[in-house]
PDB file of C-alpha atoms and ligand atoms in Angstrom:
ATOM      1  CA  ALA A 540       0.016  -0.004  -0.007  1.00  0.00           C
ATOM      2  CA  ILE A 541       1.188   3.452  -0.761  1.00  0.00           C
ATOM      3  CA  ALA A 542       0.587   6.307   1.658  1.00  0.00           C
ATOM      4  CA  GLY A 543      -1.852   8.788   0.362  1.00  0.00           C
ATOM      5  CA  CYS A 544      -3.675   6.408  -1.896  1.00  0.00           C
ATOM      6  CA  THR A 545      -7.236   5.421  -1.157  1.00  0.00           C
ATOM      7  CA  GLY A 546      -7.586   1.991   0.313  1.00  0.00           C
ATOM      8  CA  ALA A 547      -4.747   0.836   2.505  1.00  0.00           C
ATOM      9  CA  ASP A 548      -4.438  -2.634   0.841  1.00  0.00           C
ATOM     10  CA  GLU A 549      -4.640  -1.599  -2.726  1.00  0.00           C
ATOM     11  CA  THR A 550      -1.877  -3.026  -4.866  1.00  0.00           C
ATOM     12  CA  VAL A 551      -0.340  -0.756  -7.397  1.00  0.00           C
ATOM     13  CA  PRO A 552       0.852  -2.520 -10.574  1.00  0.00           C
ATOM     14  CA  VAL A 553       4.401  -1.651 -11.435  1.00  0.00           C
ATOM     15  CA  VAL A 554       5.687  -1.753 -14.950  1.00  0.00           C
ATOM     16  CA  GLU A 555       9.238  -2.880 -14.517  1.00  0.00           C
ATOM     17  CA  LYS A 556      10.483  -2.579 -17.999  1.00  0.00           C
ATOM     18  CA  VAL A 557       9.128  -2.132 -21.460  1.00  0.00           C
ATOM     19  CA  THR A 558      10.543  -4.432 -24.086  1.00  0.00           C
ATOM     20  CA  ILE A 559      10.112  -3.501 -27.753  1.00  0.00           C
ATOM     21  CA  ILE A 560       9.770  -6.745 -29.698  1.00  0.00           C
ATOM     22  CA  ASP A 561      10.571  -6.702 -33.424  1.00  0.00           C
ATOM     23  CA  VAL A 562       7.609  -8.090 -35.184  1.00  0.00           C
ATOM     24  CA  LYS A 563       8.361  -9.936 -38.385  1.00  0.00           C
ATOM     25  CA  TYR A 564       5.722 -11.283 -40.705  1.00  0.00           C
ATOM     26  CA  ILE A 565       6.378 -13.895 -43.438  1.00  0.00           C
ATOM     27  CA  VAL A 566       4.733 -13.004 -46.728  1.00  0.00           C
ATOM     28  CA  GLY A 567       3.954 -15.844 -49.031  1.00  0.00           C
ATOM     29  CA  ILE A 568       4.077 -15.181 -52.774  1.00  0.00           C
ATOM     30  CA  ASP A 569       4.086 -17.014 -56.091  1.00  0.00           C
ATOM     31  CA  GLY A 570       7.404 -15.990 -57.632  1.00  0.00           C
ATOM     32  CA  GLU A 571       5.979 -16.359 -61.135  1.00  0.00           C
ATOM     33  CA  TYR A 572       3.301 -13.736 -60.969  1.00  0.00           C
ATOM     34  CA  PRO A 573       4.637 -10.631 -62.661  1.00  0.00           C
ATOM     35  CA  PRO A 574       4.150  -7.766 -62.286  1.00  0.00           C
ATOM     36  CA  TYR A 575       2.677  -8.379 -58.787  1.00  0.00           C
ATOM     37  CA  SER A 576       5.221 -10.843 -57.426  1.00  0.00           C
ATOM     38  CA  TYR A 577       8.254 -12.286 -59.145  1.00  0.00           C
ATOM     39  CA  ILE A 578      11.937 -12.841 -58.705  1.00  0.00           C
ATOM     40  CA  ASP A 579      14.309 -10.216 -60.190  1.00  0.00           C
ATOM     41  CA  LYS A 580      17.566 -10.802 -62.057  1.00  0.00           C
ATOM     42  CA  ASP A 581      19.480 -10.902 -58.762  1.00  0.00           C
ATOM     43  CA  GLY A 582      17.214 -13.536 -57.291  1.00  0.00           C
ATOM     44  CA  ASN A 583      15.274 -11.194 -55.009  1.00  0.00           C
ATOM     45  CA  PRO A 584      11.465 -11.164 -54.735  1.00  0.00           C
ATOM     46  CA  THR A 585       9.967  -7.975 -56.080  1.00  0.00           C
ATOM     47  CA  GLY A 586       6.901  -6.580 -57.817  1.00  0.00           C
ATOM     48  CA  PHE A 587       3.874  -4.379 -57.215  1.00  0.00           C
ATOM     49  CA  ASP A 588       2.616  -6.451 -54.284  1.00  0.00           C
ATOM     50  CA  VAL A 589       6.077  -7.025 -52.799  1.00  0.00           C
ATOM     51  CA  GLU A 590       6.927  -3.304 -52.893  1.00  0.00           C
ATOM     52  CA  SER A 591       3.470  -2.563 -51.471  1.00  0.00           C
ATOM     53  CA  ILE A 592       3.995  -4.706 -48.370  1.00  0.00           C
ATOM     54  CA  GLU A 593       7.529  -3.347 -47.903  1.00  0.00           C
ATOM     55  CA  TRP A 594       6.115   0.171 -47.845  1.00  0.00           C
ATOM     56  CA  ILE A 595       3.264  -0.774 -45.486  1.00  0.00           C
ATOM     57  CA  ALA A 596       5.681  -2.621 -43.179  1.00  0.00           C
ATOM     58  CA  ASP A 597       7.945   0.451 -43.064  1.00  0.00           C
ATOM     59  CA  LYS A 598       5.022   2.791 -42.202  1.00  0.00           C
ATOM     60  CA  LYS A 599       3.443   0.483 -39.635  1.00  0.00           C
ATOM     61  CA  GLY A 600       6.677  -0.580 -38.016  1.00  0.00           C
ATOM     62  CA  PHE A 601       7.152  -4.268 -38.709  1.00  0.00           C
ATOM     63  CA  ASP A 602       9.576  -6.371 -40.682  1.00  0.00           C
ATOM     64  CA  VAL A 603       8.765  -8.633 -43.568  1.00  0.00           C
ATOM     65  CA  GLU A 604      10.339 -11.669 -45.106  1.00  0.00           C
ATOM     66  CA  VAL A 605       9.072 -12.537 -48.553  1.00  0.00           C
ATOM     67  CA  GLN A 606       8.830 -16.267 -49.253  1.00  0.00           C
ATOM     68  CA  PRO A 607       8.202 -17.630 -52.728  1.00  0.00           C
ATOM     69  CA  MET A 608       6.291 -20.921 -52.775  1.00  0.00           C
ATOM     70  CA  ALA A 609       3.924 -23.121 -54.742  1.00  0.00           C
ATOM     71  CA  TRP A 610       0.615 -21.360 -55.400  1.00  0.00           C
ATOM     72  CA  ASP A 611      -1.409 -24.535 -55.051  1.00  0.00           C
ATOM     73  CA  GLY A 612      -0.355 -25.035 -51.418  1.00  0.00           C
ATOM     74  CA  ILE A 613      -0.227 -21.425 -50.337  1.00  0.00           C
ATOM     75  CA  ILE A 614      -3.493 -21.322 -48.369  1.00  0.00           C
ATOM     76  CA  PRO A 615      -2.650 -24.539 -46.396  1.00  0.00           C
ATOM     77  CA  ALA A 616       0.773 -22.979 -45.667  1.00  0.00           C
ATOM     78  CA  LEU A 617      -0.972 -19.883 -44.281  1.00  0.00           C
ATOM     79  CA  GLN A 618      -3.364 -21.938 -42.161  1.00  0.00           C
ATOM     80  CA  ALA A 619      -0.428 -23.982 -40.837  1.00  0.00           C
ATOM     81  CA  GLY A 620       1.443 -20.824 -39.783  1.00  0.00           C
ATOM     82  CA  LYS A 621       4.335 -21.320 -42.217  1.00  0.00           C
ATOM     83  CA  ILE A 622       3.552 -17.867 -43.585  1.00  0.00           C
ATOM     84  CA  ASP A 623       1.564 -15.021 -42.086  1.00  0.00           C
ATOM     85  CA  MET A 624      -0.115 -13.608 -45.171  1.00  0.00           C
ATOM     86  CA  VAL A 625      -0.524 -14.179 -48.915  1.00  0.00           C
ATOM     87  CA  TYR A 626       0.109 -10.978 -50.856  1.00  0.00           C
ATOM     88  CA  SER A 627       0.294 -12.170 -54.463  1.00  0.00           C
ATOM     89  CA  GLY A 628      -2.691 -11.130 -56.544  1.00  0.00           C
ATOM     90  CA  MET A 629      -5.061 -13.454 -54.716  1.00  0.00           C
ATOM     91  CA  THR A 630      -8.699 -13.089 -55.702  1.00  0.00           C
ATOM     92  CA  ILE A 631     -11.110 -12.740 -52.827  1.00  0.00           C
ATOM     93  CA  ASN A 632     -13.768 -15.445 -53.275  1.00  0.00           C
ATOM     94  CA  GLU A 633     -16.286 -17.458 -51.181  1.00  0.00           C
ATOM     95  CA  GLU A 634     -14.304 -20.673 -51.209  1.00  0.00           C
ATOM     96  CA  ARG A 635     -11.169 -19.011 -49.850  1.00  0.00           C
ATOM     97  CA  LEU A 636     -13.201 -16.949 -47.352  1.00  0.00           C
ATOM     98  CA  GLU A 637     -14.221 -20.214 -45.650  1.00  0.00           C
ATOM     99  CA  LYS A 638     -10.552 -20.759 -44.849  1.00  0.00           C
ATOM    100  CA  VAL A 639      -8.936 -17.370 -44.474  1.00  0.00           C
ATOM    101  CA  ASN A 640      -9.738 -13.696 -44.040  1.00  0.00           C
ATOM    102  CA  PHE A 641      -8.983 -11.041 -46.659  1.00  0.00           C
ATOM    103  CA  SER A 642      -7.975  -7.387 -46.387  1.00  0.00           C
ATOM    104  CA  LYS A 643      -9.963  -4.826 -48.255  1.00  0.00           C
ATOM    105  CA  PRO A 644      -9.600  -5.127 -52.065  1.00  0.00           C
ATOM    106  CA  TYR A 645      -6.606  -3.280 -53.561  1.00  0.00           C
ATOM    107  CA  TRP A 646      -6.970  -4.216 -57.211  1.00  0.00           C
ATOM    108  CA  VAL A 647      -9.586  -5.468 -59.728  1.00  0.00           C
ATOM    109  CA  ALA A 648      -8.670  -7.748 -62.615  1.00  0.00           C
ATOM    110  CA  ASN A 649     -10.281  -9.774 -65.336  1.00  0.00           C
ATOM    111  CA  GLN A 650      -9.212 -12.935 -67.149  1.00  0.00           C
ATOM    112  CA  ALA A 651      -7.418 -12.996 -70.513  1.00  0.00           C
ATOM    113  CA  VAL A 652      -6.955 -15.798 -73.015  1.00  0.00           C
ATOM    114  CA  ALA A 653      -3.536 -16.152 -74.729  1.00  0.00           C
ATOM    115  CA  VAL A 654      -3.045 -18.091 -78.014  1.00  0.00           C
ATOM    116  CA  ARG A 655      -0.246 -18.534 -80.503  1.00  0.00           C
ATOM    117  CA  ALA A 656       0.146 -15.575 -82.893  1.00  0.00           C
ATOM    118  CA  ASP A 657      -0.619 -17.776 -85.898  1.00  0.00           C
ATOM    119  CA  SER A 658      -3.667 -19.375 -84.266  1.00  0.00           C
ATOM    120  CA  GLU A 659      -7.078 -19.218 -85.968  1.00  0.00           C
ATOM    121  CA  ILE A 660      -9.017 -19.767 -82.743  1.00  0.00           C
ATOM    122  CA  THR A 661     -11.657 -17.160 -81.909  1.00  0.00           C
ATOM    123  CA  LEU A 662     -12.776 -16.023 -78.495  1.00  0.00           C
ATOM    124  CA  ASP A 663     -16.130 -17.586 -79.316  1.00  0.00           C
ATOM    125  CA  ASP A 664     -14.423 -20.923 -79.980  1.00  0.00           C
ATOM    126  CA  TYR A 665     -12.775 -20.613 -76.561  1.00  0.00           C
ATOM    127  CA  LYS A 666     -16.026 -19.789 -74.775  1.00  0.00           C
ATOM    128  CA  ALA A 667     -17.639 -22.730 -76.519  1.00  0.00           C
ATOM    129  CA  GLY A 668     -15.078 -25.069 -74.982  1.00  0.00           C
ATOM    130  CA  LYS A 669     -13.612 -26.009 -78.344  1.00  0.00           C
ATOM    131  CA  VAL A 670      -9.923 -25.769 -77.482  1.00  0.00           C
ATOM    132  CA  VAL A 671      -7.354 -27.483 -75.244  1.00  0.00           C
ATOM    133  CA  CYS A 672      -6.627 -24.936 -72.611  1.00  0.00           C
ATOM    134  CA  GLY A 673      -3.957 -24.495 -69.907  1.00  0.00           C
ATOM    135  CA  ALA A 674      -4.343 -22.782 -66.518  1.00  0.00           C
ATOM    136  CA  GLN A 675      -2.513 -22.554 -63.215  1.00  0.00           C
ATOM    137  CA  ARG A 676      -3.490 -25.135 -60.635  1.00  0.00           C
ATOM    138  CA  GLY A 677      -5.565 -23.606 -57.889  1.00  0.00           C
ATOM    139  CA  SER A 678      -6.210 -20.349 -59.781  1.00  0.00           C
ATOM    140  CA  THR A 679      -9.502 -18.600 -60.462  1.00  0.00           C
ATOM    141  CA  ALA A 680      -8.757 -19.199 -64.222  1.00  0.00           C
ATOM    142  CA  ALA A 681      -8.859 -22.922 -63.663  1.00  0.00           C
ATOM    143  CA  GLU A 682     -12.056 -22.506 -61.650  1.00  0.00           C
ATOM    144  CA  TRP A 683     -13.607 -20.356 -64.403  1.00  0.00           C
ATOM    145  CA  ILE A 684     -12.917 -23.138 -66.955  1.00  0.00           C
ATOM    146  CA  GLU A 685     -14.252 -25.829 -64.620  1.00  0.00           C
ATOM    147  CA  THR A 686     -17.481 -23.921 -63.892  1.00  0.00           C
ATOM    148  CA  ASN A 687     -18.168 -22.460 -67.304  1.00  0.00           C
ATOM    149  CA  LEU A 688     -16.805 -25.024 -69.666  1.00  0.00           C
ATOM    150  CA  ILE A 689     -16.473 -28.411 -67.996  1.00  0.00           C
ATOM    151  CA  GLU A 690     -19.458 -28.516 -65.675  1.00  0.00           C
ATOM    152  CA  THR A 691     -21.675 -27.196 -68.487  1.00  0.00           C
ATOM    153  CA  GLU A 692     -20.319 -30.093 -70.640  1.00  0.00           C
ATOM    154  CA  LEU A 693     -19.087 -27.721 -73.344  1.00  0.00           C
ATOM    155  CA  MET A 694     -15.608 -29.055 -72.900  1.00  0.00           C
ATOM    156  CA  PRO A 695     -14.246 -32.503 -72.040  1.00  0.00           C
ATOM    157  CA  LYS A 696     -12.464 -32.511 -68.662  1.00  0.00           C
ATOM    158  CA  ASP A 697      -9.180 -33.703 -70.284  1.00  0.00           C
ATOM    159  CA  ASN A 698      -8.998 -30.530 -72.352  1.00  0.00           C
ATOM    160  CA  LEU A 699      -8.004 -28.589 -69.289  1.00  0.00           C
ATOM    161  CA  LYS A 700      -4.281 -28.857 -68.551  1.00  0.00           C
ATOM    162  CA  LEU A 701      -3.113 -27.624 -65.132  1.00  0.00           C
ATOM    163  CA  TYR A 702       0.321 -26.174 -64.431  1.00  0.00           C
ATOM    164  CA  ASP A 703       2.132 -25.131 -61.245  1.00  0.00           C
ATOM    165  CA  ASN A 704       2.658 -21.708 -62.673  1.00  0.00           C
ATOM    166  CA  PHE A 705       1.609 -19.668 -65.753  1.00  0.00           C
ATOM    167  CA  PRO A 706       4.985 -19.471 -67.561  1.00  0.00           C
ATOM    168  CA  LEU A 707       4.856 -23.299 -67.757  1.00  0.00           C
ATOM    169  CA  ALA A 708       1.485 -23.035 -69.517  1.00  0.00           C
ATOM    170  CA  ILE A 709       2.877 -20.444 -71.945  1.00  0.00           C
ATOM    171  CA  ALA A 710       5.821 -22.727 -72.769  1.00  0.00           C
ATOM    172  CA  ASP A 711       3.387 -25.555 -73.544  1.00  0.00           C
ATOM    173  CA  LEU A 712       1.332 -23.098 -75.700  1.00  0.00           C
ATOM    174  CA  GLU A 713       4.452 -22.151 -77.650  1.00  0.00           C
ATOM    175  CA  ASN A 714       5.290 -25.854 -78.089  1.00  0.00           C
ATOM    176  CA  LYS A 715       1.774 -26.505 -79.431  1.00  0.00           C
ATOM    177  CA  ARG A 716       0.858 -28.887 -76.614  1.00  0.00           C
ATOM    178  CA  ILE A 717      -2.149 -26.682 -75.827  1.00  0.00           C
ATOM    179  CA  ASP A 718      -4.153 -24.175 -77.892  1.00  0.00           C
ATOM    180  CA  ALA A 719      -4.820 -21.513 -75.336  1.00  0.00           C
ATOM    181  CA  ALA A 720      -3.956 -20.393 -71.789  1.00  0.00           C
ATOM    182  CA  MET A 721      -6.074 -18.367 -69.410  1.00  0.00           C
ATOM    183  CA  TYR A 722      -4.976 -16.139 -66.565  1.00  0.00           C
ATOM    184  CA  ASP A 723      -5.433 -12.749 -64.983  1.00  0.00           C
ATOM    185  CA  THR A 724      -5.124 -10.040 -67.685  1.00  0.00           C
ATOM    186  CA  PRO A 725      -2.299  -7.889 -66.172  1.00  0.00           C
ATOM    187  CA  VAL A 726      -0.163 -11.007 -65.756  1.00  0.00           C
ATOM    188  CA  VAL A 727      -0.837 -12.370 -69.262  1.00  0.00           C
ATOM    189  CA  LYS A 728       0.129  -8.932 -70.665  1.00  0.00           C
ATOM    190  CA  ASP A 729       3.326  -8.883 -68.655  1.00  0.00           C
ATOM    191  CA  ILE A 730       4.365 -12.407 -69.492  1.00  0.00           C
ATOM    192  CA  ILE A 731       3.694 -12.192 -73.238  1.00  0.00           C
ATOM    193  CA  ALA A 732       5.009  -8.635 -73.643  1.00  0.00           C
ATOM    194  CA  GLU A 733       8.386  -9.706 -74.940  1.00  0.00           C
ATOM    195  CA  LYS A 734       7.128 -12.633 -77.032  1.00  0.00           C
ATOM    196  CA  ASP A 735       6.134 -12.423 -80.648  1.00  0.00           C
ATOM    197  CA  ASP A 736       4.748 -15.933 -81.041  1.00  0.00           C
ATOM    198  CA  VAL A 737       1.958 -15.473 -78.425  1.00  0.00           C
ATOM    199  CA  VAL A 738      -0.816 -12.910 -78.430  1.00  0.00           C
ATOM    200  CA  MET A 739      -3.796 -12.060 -76.280  1.00  0.00           C
ATOM    201  CA  LEU A 740      -6.949 -13.328 -77.953  1.00  0.00           C
ATOM    202  CA  GLY A 741      -9.344 -11.373 -75.674  1.00  0.00           C
ATOM    203  CA  THR A 742     -10.520 -10.965 -72.205  1.00  0.00           C
ATOM    204  CA  ILE A 743     -13.448 -12.267 -70.123  1.00  0.00           C
ATOM    205  CA  GLN A 744     -14.819  -9.899 -67.566  1.00  0.00           C
ATOM    206  CA  THR A 745     -14.752 -11.438 -64.120  1.00  0.00           C
ATOM    207  CA  ASP A 746     -14.142  -8.346 -61.986  1.00  0.00           C
ATOM    208  CA  GLU A 747     -11.937 -10.224 -59.482  1.00  0.00           C
ATOM    209  CA  GLU A 748     -10.890  -8.250 -56.446  1.00  0.00           C
ATOM    210  CA  TYR A 749      -7.408  -8.931 -55.080  1.00  0.00           C
ATOM    211  CA  GLY A 750      -6.905  -8.895 -51.328  1.00  0.00           C
ATOM    212  CA  ILE A 751      -4.244  -9.867 -48.839  1.00  0.00           C
ATOM    213  CA  ALA A 752      -5.085 -13.146 -47.133  1.00  0.00           C
ATOM    214  CA  VAL A 753      -4.432 -13.727 -43.418  1.00  0.00           C
ATOM    215  CA  ARG A 754      -5.379 -16.420 -40.884  1.00  0.00           C
ATOM    216  CA  LYS A 755      -8.851 -16.100 -39.514  1.00  0.00           C
ATOM    217  CA  ASP A 756      -7.645 -15.510 -35.930  1.00  0.00           C
ATOM    218  CA  ASP A 757      -5.168 -12.865 -36.938  1.00  0.00           C
ATOM    219  CA  VAL A 758      -7.516  -9.915 -36.510  1.00  0.00           C
ATOM    220  CA  ARG A 759      -4.763  -7.636 -35.393  1.00  0.00           C
ATOM    221  CA  LEU A 760      -2.673  -8.187 -38.485  1.00  0.00           C
ATOM    222  CA  LEU A 761      -5.781  -7.800 -40.658  1.00  0.00           C
ATOM    223  CA  ASN A 762      -6.478  -4.409 -39.075  1.00  0.00           C
ATOM    224  CA  THR A 763      -2.909  -3.382 -39.508  1.00  0.00           C
ATOM    225  CA  LEU A 764      -2.923  -4.333 -43.187  1.00  0.00           C
ATOM    226  CA  ASN A 765      -6.207  -2.574 -43.882  1.00  0.00           C
ATOM    227  CA  ASP A 766      -4.867   0.534 -42.238  1.00  0.00           C
ATOM    228  CA  GLY A 767      -1.629   0.202 -44.219  1.00  0.00           C
ATOM    229  CA  LEU A 768      -3.499  -0.239 -47.506  1.00  0.00           C
ATOM    230  CA  ASP A 769      -5.532   2.913 -46.763  1.00  0.00           C
ATOM    231  CA  MET A 770      -2.315   4.838 -46.212  1.00  0.00           C
ATOM    232  CA  LEU A 771      -0.606   3.412 -49.285  1.00  0.00           C
ATOM    233  CA  MET A 772      -3.540   3.978 -51.629  1.00  0.00           C
ATOM    234  CA  ALA A 773      -3.772   7.608 -50.471  1.00  0.00           C
ATOM    235  CA  ASP A 774      -0.051   8.223 -50.928  1.00  0.00           C
ATOM    236  CA  PRO A 775       1.635   9.416 -54.150  1.00  0.00           C
ATOM    237  CA  TYR A 776       3.770   6.231 -53.944  1.00  0.00           C
ATOM    238  CA  TRP A 777       0.726   4.159 -54.941  1.00  0.00           C
ATOM    239  CA  ASP A 778       0.587   5.922 -58.376  1.00  0.00           C
ATOM    240  CA  GLU A 779       4.305   5.599 -58.708  1.00  0.00           C
ATOM    241  CA  LEU A 780       4.034   1.865 -58.207  1.00  0.00           C
ATOM    242  CA  ILE A 781       1.141   1.608 -60.714  1.00  0.00           C
ATOM    243  CA  GLU A 782       3.244   3.428 -63.256  1.00  0.00           C
ATOM    244  CA  LYS A 783       6.440   1.521 -62.509  1.00  0.00           C
ATOM    245  CA  TYR A 784       4.716  -1.860 -63.008  1.00  0.00           C
ATOM    246  CA  LYS A 785       2.711  -0.637 -66.016  1.00  0.00           C
ATOM    247  CA  LEU A 786      -0.617  -1.388 -64.335  1.00  0.00           C
ATOM    248  CA  ALA A 787      -2.373   1.786 -65.415  1.00  0.00           C
TER     249      ALA A 787
HETATM  250  N1  LIG B 812      -6.070 -14.024 -59.176  1.00  0.00           N
HETATM  251  C1  LIG B 812      -6.021 -15.386 -59.471  1.00  0.00           C
HETATM  252  C2  LIG B 812      -6.360 -16.226 -58.223  1.00  0.00           C
HETATM  253  O1  LIG B 812      -6.481 -15.721 -57.156  1.00  0.00           O
HETATM  254  C3  LIG B 812      -4.650 -15.871 -59.867  1.00  0.00           C
HETATM  255  C4  LIG B 812      -3.675 -15.587 -58.824  1.00  0.00           C
HETATM  256  C5  LIG B 812      -2.475 -16.355 -58.982  1.00  0.00           C
HETATM  257  N2  LIG B 812      -1.559 -15.662 -58.168  1.00  0.00           N
HETATM  258  C6  LIG B 812      -0.362 -15.999 -58.044  1.00  0.00           C
HETATM  259  N3  LIG B 812       0.423 -15.337 -57.259  1.00  0.00           N
HETATM  260  N4  LIG B 812       0.035 -17.074 -58.696  1.00  0.00           N
HETATM  261  O2  LIG B 812      -6.421 -17.439 -58.313  1.00  0.00           O
END
């Protein structure tokens, strides 16, 4: 008890020492998702999403370690605590919301179909399920094909070829193993930009919103990220990034 305080037996809590703990979050990405997340010439992860989280981390006072990994297992890795967030052009959808939480949307994308430059396929052929098509395993592109072409019986199941990442699908397209490949428009544009044997046939409007995925119980991180996204999207740096990664 301290003299002068009310109640003779009152215990006064004493803060002995304040320790500042460095918080570090591990960010899972697909390293083959330019311009959002990819590996640069020197082997370092970079891209629109990677630079976004580095900026947010700096403003909000935490450290990040960016970890490239297989897209197909990225949500299980998040749930298992191997990574703390997925920041890699992940579309917010119902199926994923059953397993993880998402930040507010920071981008909207559609799907694009790529074909060989000398191909005679039309977008109508594609939408009618008449071609052998490639997509990334576990992507919304693969899901679009399953829902709109396979389940409707427009296309036989075997006409969908799944790949671990999109560049592998493009390689098979160039080698004539498949006739078309589907993926998010900004990524298709980026990946085929330097190629003259592959072109974009057209786009299919899906209005997919990208968000950062976190574990369901990680409410604190979710709030921090939403706050960080607000700050970033209101900052001139946001437009710089959009320009740098040719996303405008
Ligand atoms: N937006 C699509 C999806 O959520 C494709 C994302 C693939 N992202 C990636 N980093 N590979 O499925």
